[in-house]
């Protein structure tokens, strides 16, 4: 699993936070709810969730990286708590005593970091943890995500004998299978959906470098020998001008897997 630097990540979340409102518009969270945030990272969005559910509610953040949770603790409100674990181990760290104990389990920009073979299990755990009638809401990298950056990174990585696309950028149809296998209902309630969404995300040269350095290149480095990490980074950064858009900006195209499903009542 790639390791993350929590403070470097925390300084480079603006491109996610710009889409918080759009995500929340399609997320049925109520005051007083208990919300589970899978892969809470540095916790800025988790704190927003905690504010939304208010003092009668609670937000639990799960993340596999201690430095992320250090950051998240710093931003936390009193109605928050955290669990240090990979989401593949939810059944161990939030066992049977937590069955059906959340109104909403959600995840932002995380599940593409989970290997394909583990995806169905994560959805099953989320389904177990929400109450009957509760919600599972996911947004993460999907098929077609970051096409320009992916082509550049894959090409540089190949030069070092490294991997191509170290993420699970799944199609909506693959995700529909995982959701259904988990016993979730993505259809009956008209609010539910399983879809891919293209987004233009705003970057300039500095913020694009920040994104590459804080949350992108390490995905490749996890499979490259440490001795070549600096050269890998330098080779990617030397080609940054290739990431200019047709209009001359450094804005990038994101394609998100975006879904809302419900545990049958
Ligand atoms: C791009 S960040 C998103 C953080 C946060 N959800 C946000 O919106 O800012 C991805 C997060 O997923 C976490 N992560 C990656 N793989 C994970 C796994 N298997 N289990 C738990 N957390 C994981 C990383 O530690 C990181 O904090």
Tab-separated table of C-alpha atoms and ligand atoms in Angstrom, residues 1-2 4 9 13 16-17 20 37-46 62-65 68 85-88 107-115 139 215, ligand 1:
chain	number	residue	atom	x	y	z
A	1	UNK	CA	0.000	0.000	0.000
A	2	UNK	CA	1.466	3.436	-0.882
A	4	UNK	CA	0.972	9.155	2.375
A	9	UNK	CA	-1.979	15.963	1.271
A	13	UNK	CA	-7.147	19.073	-1.373
A	16	UNK	CA	-11.598	17.759	-4.162
A	17	UNK	CA	-13.177	20.354	-1.898
A	20	UNK	CA	-17.992	18.870	-1.901
A	37	UNK	CA	-16.298	8.263	6.184
A	38	UNK	CA	-14.181	5.554	4.543
A	39	UNK	CA	-10.701	6.879	3.757
A	40	UNK	CA	-11.197	10.183	5.576
A	41	UNK	CA	-7.676	11.404	4.777
A	42	UNK	CA	-6.711	14.679	6.447
A	43	UNK	CA	-10.283	15.094	7.629
A	44	UNK	CA	-11.400	18.398	6.158
A	45	UNK	CA	-14.466	16.805	4.553
A	46	UNK	CA	-15.098	14.636	7.634
A	62	UNK	CA	-11.464	5.453	8.839
A	63	UNK	CA	-8.053	5.699	7.206
A	64	UNK	CA	-5.046	3.423	6.833
A	65	UNK	CA	-2.427	6.168	7.254
A	68	UNK	CA	-3.608	11.380	7.727
A	85	UNK	CA	-7.249	0.595	9.433
A	86	UNK	CA	-7.428	-0.255	5.752
A	87	UNK	CA	-11.029	-0.430	4.574
A	88	UNK	CA	-10.398	-4.060	3.629
A	107	UNK	CA	-16.260	7.541	0.656
A	108	UNK	CA	-14.586	10.342	-1.307
A	109	UNK	CA	-11.642	9.777	-3.655
A	110	UNK	CA	-10.549	6.553	-1.982
A	111	UNK	CA	-11.877	3.327	-3.459
A	112	UNK	CA	-9.740	3.523	-6.622
A	113	UNK	CA	-6.827	2.926	-4.222
A	114	UNK	CA	-8.351	-0.454	-3.304
A	115	UNK	CA	-7.331	-3.432	-5.498
A	139	UNK	CA	-17.245	8.898	-5.327
A	215	UNK	CA	-1.225	12.187	-3.949
B	1	LIG	C1	-7.249	11.208	-2.102
B	1	LIG	S1	-7.288	10.868	-0.386
B	1	LIG	C2	-8.991	11.272	-0.011
B	1	LIG	C3	-9.167	11.687	1.428
B	1	LIG	C4	-10.531	12.276	1.777
B	1	LIG	N1	-11.589	11.325	1.602
B	1	LIG	C5	-10.795	13.546	1.038
B	1	LIG	O1	-11.855	13.680	0.418
B	1	LIG	O2	-9.946	14.452	1.086
B	1	LIG	C6	-7.267	9.112	-0.322
B	1	LIG	C7	-7.246	8.571	1.073
B	1	LIG	O3	-7.516	7.184	1.013
B	1	LIG	C8	-6.749	6.545	1.984
B	1	LIG	N2	-6.652	5.133	1.603
B	1	LIG	C9	-6.112	4.623	0.481
B	1	LIG	N3	-6.263	3.284	0.463
B	1	LIG	C10	-6.903	2.970	1.612
B	1	LIG	C11	-7.341	1.758	2.179
B	1	LIG	N4	-7.154	0.585	1.545
B	1	LIG	N5	-7.961	1.789	3.373
B	1	LIG	C12	-8.173	2.965	4.012
B	1	LIG	N6	-7.777	4.149	3.523
B	1	LIG	C13	-7.147	4.146	2.334
B	1	LIG	C14	-5.426	7.271	1.965
B	1	LIG	O4	-4.700	7.046	3.152
B	1	LIG	C15	-5.910	8.694	1.808
B	1	LIG	O5	-6.126	9.291	3.054
